[in-house]
Amino acid sequence: MNILQINSSARREGANSTRVANEVAARVLAANPAAKLSVRDLAADPVPVLDEAGLGALFTPADQRTADQAARVALYDALIAEVQAADVLVLGVPMYNFTVTAQFKNWIDAIARAGVTFRYTENGPEGLLKGKKVYVALARGGMYRGSELDTQVPYLKAVLGFLGMTDLHFIYAEGLNMGPEAAQKGFAQAAADLEAALA
């Protein structure tokens, strides 16, 4: 089993989403001692925004790319290969201004590629990253679960599902900025969510 952990906080140290993701990965590893864990920290090793240069690199034939274009596509290829090789993904996803971080969105833009991780058919789009179990470790300062302000979960279900990843388990740590007691309850809820997901 290959486990891929993606930490998407803007902070390298002390991120609550990374704390929860670490716990998820540790529990999955404990249940599968022979598994291999790979960690990609998008704060320490950020993925560039999909800008005009990135699009130009992707749409330039391989034998005509400049060195910079070839390097950009090679990075995207490596990120895709990591996900393709993973049996389990653990995504550390904090809430910034009611959505995912720019770091996470850049990663999504890098791995979502027509003909590689999804394709369009006569019956509509088909995700090609199938057969993966995904644990999403959510960390929020307030309480948003099940509310109209939780735009993250619908987005994550949509984009990950579009890529073929439909076995999704959401682990919620909420109320983390509402005082010590609320934070303690938030982490306890995350632990309960994890137990249910692993059952």
Coordinates of C-alpha atoms in Angstrom, one line a residue:
M1 CA 0.0 0.0 0.0
N2 CA 1.2 3.5 -0.9
I3 CA -0.1 6.4 1.2
L4 CA 0.3 9.9 -0.1
Q5 CA -0.1 12.8 2.4
I6 CA -0.7 16.3 1.1
N7 CA -0.3 19.2 3.6
S8 CA -1.8 22.3 2.1
S9 CA -1.5 24.9 4.9
A10 CA 0.5 28.0 4.1
R11 CA 2.3 27.2 7.4
R12 CA 5.2 24.7 7.5
E13 CA 4.9 24.4 11.3
G14 CA 2.0 24.3 13.7
A15 CA -0.8 23.9 11.2
N16 CA -3.9 22.3 12.7
S17 CA -4.8 20.6 9.4
T18 CA -1.3 19.0 9.3
R19 CA -1.8 17.9 12.9
V20 CA -5.0 16.1 11.9
A21 CA -3.6 14.8 8.7
N22 CA -0.6 13.4 10.6
E23 CA -2.9 11.6 13.0
V24 CA -4.9 10.1 10.1
A25 CA -1.8 8.9 8.3
A26 CA -0.4 7.4 11.5
R27 CA -3.6 5.4 12.1
V28 CA -3.6 4.2 8.5
L29 CA 0.0 3.2 8.8
A30 CA -0.6 1.4 12.1
A31 CA -3.3 -0.7 10.4
N32 CA -1.0 -1.4 7.5
P33 CA 2.5 -1.7 8.8
A34 CA 4.0 -2.6 5.5
A35 CA 2.6 0.5 3.8
K36 CA 4.9 3.3 2.5
L37 CA 4.1 6.9 3.4
S38 CA 5.1 9.8 1.2
V39 CA 4.5 13.4 2.4
R40 CA 4.3 16.5 0.2
D41 CA 4.2 19.8 2.0
L42 CA 2.9 22.5 -0.3
A43 CA 4.2 25.2 2.0
A44 CA 7.8 23.9 2.0
D45 CA 7.6 22.9 -1.7
P46 CA 4.9 25.0 -3.3
V47 CA 3.4 24.2 -6.7
P48 CA 3.4 27.2 -9.1
V49 CA 0.1 28.8 -10.0
L50 CA -1.3 27.7 -13.3
D51 CA -0.5 30.9 -15.2
E52 CA 0.0 31.7 -18.9
A53 CA 3.5 30.2 -18.8
G54 CA 2.2 27.0 -17.3
L55 CA -0.6 26.7 -19.9
G56 CA 1.8 27.5 -22.6
A57 CA 4.1 24.6 -21.5
L58 CA 1.2 22.1 -21.4
F59 CA 0.0 23.0 -24.8
T60 CA 3.4 23.1 -26.5
P61 CA 4.4 19.8 -28.2
A62 CA 7.0 18.0 -26.1
D63 CA 9.7 18.3 -28.8
Q64 CA 9.2 22.0 -29.1
R65 CA 9.2 23.0 -25.4
T66 CA 11.9 25.3 -24.0
A67 CA 13.9 24.2 -21.0
D68 CA 11.6 26.1 -18.7
Q69 CA 8.5 24.6 -20.3
A70 CA 9.9 21.1 -20.0
A71 CA 10.7 21.6 -16.4
R72 CA 7.2 22.9 -15.6
V73 CA 5.6 19.9 -17.3
A74 CA 8.0 17.5 -15.6
L75 CA 6.9 18.9 -12.3
Y76 CA 3.2 18.4 -13.2
D77 CA 4.0 14.9 -14.4
A78 CA 5.7 14.1 -11.1
L79 CA 2.8 15.3 -9.1
I80 CA 0.4 13.2 -11.2
A81 CA 2.6 10.2 -10.9
E82 CA 2.5 10.5 -7.1
V83 CA -1.3 10.4 -7.0
Q84 CA -1.5 7.6 -9.6
A85 CA 0.8 5.5 -7.4
A86 CA -1.1 6.1 -4.2
D87 CA -3.7 3.7 -2.9
V88 CA -4.6 6.1 -0.1
L89 CA -4.5 9.9 0.0
V90 CA -4.5 11.9 3.2
L91 CA -5.3 15.6 2.5
G92 CA -4.7 18.2 5.1
V93 CA -7.1 21.0 4.2
P94 CA -7.5 24.1 6.3
M95 CA -10.2 26.6 5.6
Y96 CA -9.0 30.0 4.4
N97 CA -11.7 32.6 3.8
F98 CA -14.4 29.9 3.3
T99 CA -12.4 27.8 0.8
V100 CA -9.3 25.8 0.2
T101 CA -5.8 27.4 0.3
A102 CA -4.1 28.7 -2.8
Q103 CA -1.5 26.0 -2.2
F104 CA -4.1 23.3 -2.5
K105 CA -5.8 24.8 -5.5
N106 CA -2.4 25.0 -7.3
W107 CA -1.9 21.3 -6.6
I108 CA -5.4 20.5 -8.0
D109 CA -4.7 22.5 -11.1
A110 CA -1.4 20.6 -11.6
I111 CA -2.9 17.1 -11.3
A112 CA -6.1 17.7 -13.2
R113 CA -5.1 17.0 -16.8
A114 CA -7.4 16.0 -19.7
G115 CA -6.5 12.6 -21.1
V116 CA -4.4 11.7 -18.1
T117 CA -6.4 12.1 -14.9
F118 CA -9.8 12.6 -16.5
R119 CA -11.2 12.4 -20.0
Y120 CA -14.3 13.4 -21.9
T121 CA -16.4 10.7 -23.5
E122 CA -19.6 10.7 -25.4
N123 CA -21.3 10.0 -22.1
G124 CA -19.6 12.9 -20.3
P125 CA -16.5 13.2 -18.3
E126 CA -14.8 10.2 -16.7
G127 CA -12.3 10.4 -13.8
L128 CA -9.2 8.2 -14.3
L129 CA -7.9 8.3 -10.7
K130 CA -10.1 5.4 -9.5
G131 CA -9.8 2.9 -6.7
K132 CA -8.3 5.2 -4.2
K133 CA -9.4 5.9 -0.6
V134 CA -9.2 9.5 0.4
Y135 CA -9.2 10.9 3.9
V136 CA -9.7 14.7 4.0
A137 CA -8.5 16.3 7.3
L138 CA -10.4 19.6 7.6
A139 CA -9.3 22.3 10.1
R140 CA -11.5 25.3 10.7
G141 CA -11.4 28.2 13.2
G142 CA -15.2 28.3 13.4
M143 CA -18.1 25.9 13.1
Y144 CA -19.2 25.3 9.5
R145 CA -20.0 21.6 9.2
G146 CA -23.3 21.2 7.3
S147 CA -23.9 24.9 6.9
E148 CA -24.2 27.0 3.8
L149 CA -20.8 28.6 4.6
D150 CA -19.0 25.2 4.2
T151 CA -18.1 25.6 0.5
Q152 CA -15.1 23.3 0.9
V153 CA -16.8 19.9 1.2
P154 CA -19.0 20.4 -1.9
Y155 CA -16.0 21.6 -3.9
L156 CA -13.8 18.8 -2.8
K157 CA -16.5 16.2 -3.5
A158 CA -17.0 17.7 -7.0
V159 CA -13.3 18.1 -8.0
L160 CA -12.0 14.8 -6.5
G161 CA -15.0 13.0 -7.9
F162 CA -14.4 14.5 -11.3
L163 CA -11.0 12.9 -11.2
G164 CA -12.4 9.6 -10.2
M165 CA -11.8 9.7 -6.4
T166 CA -15.2 9.0 -4.9
D167 CA -14.3 7.0 -1.7
L168 CA -14.1 10.1 0.4
H169 CA -13.9 10.3 4.2
F170 CA -14.1 13.8 5.8
I171 CA -12.5 14.3 9.2
Y172 CA -13.7 17.6 10.8
A173 CA -11.7 19.6 13.4
E174 CA -13.7 22.8 14.0
G175 CA -14.0 25.6 16.4
L176 CA -10.3 25.7 16.8
N177 CA -10.1 29.5 17.2
M178 CA -13.1 29.7 19.6
G179 CA -11.1 29.1 22.8
P180 CA -9.3 26.2 24.4
E181 CA -12.5 24.3 25.3
A182 CA -13.9 24.6 21.8
A183 CA -10.6 23.6 20.3
Q184 CA -10.4 20.5 22.5
K185 CA -13.9 19.5 21.4
G186 CA -12.9 20.1 17.8
F187 CA -9.9 17.7 18.0
A188 CA -12.1 15.2 19.8
Q189 CA -14.6 15.4 17.0
A190 CA -11.9 14.8 14.5
A191 CA -10.8 11.7 16.4
A192 CA -14.4 10.4 16.4
D193 CA -14.7 11.1 12.7
L194 CA -11.5 9.2 12.1
E195 CA -12.7 6.2 14.2
A196 CA -15.9 6.1 12.1
A197 CA -13.9 6.4 8.9
L198 CA -11.6 3.5 9.8
A199 CA -14.3 1.2 11.1

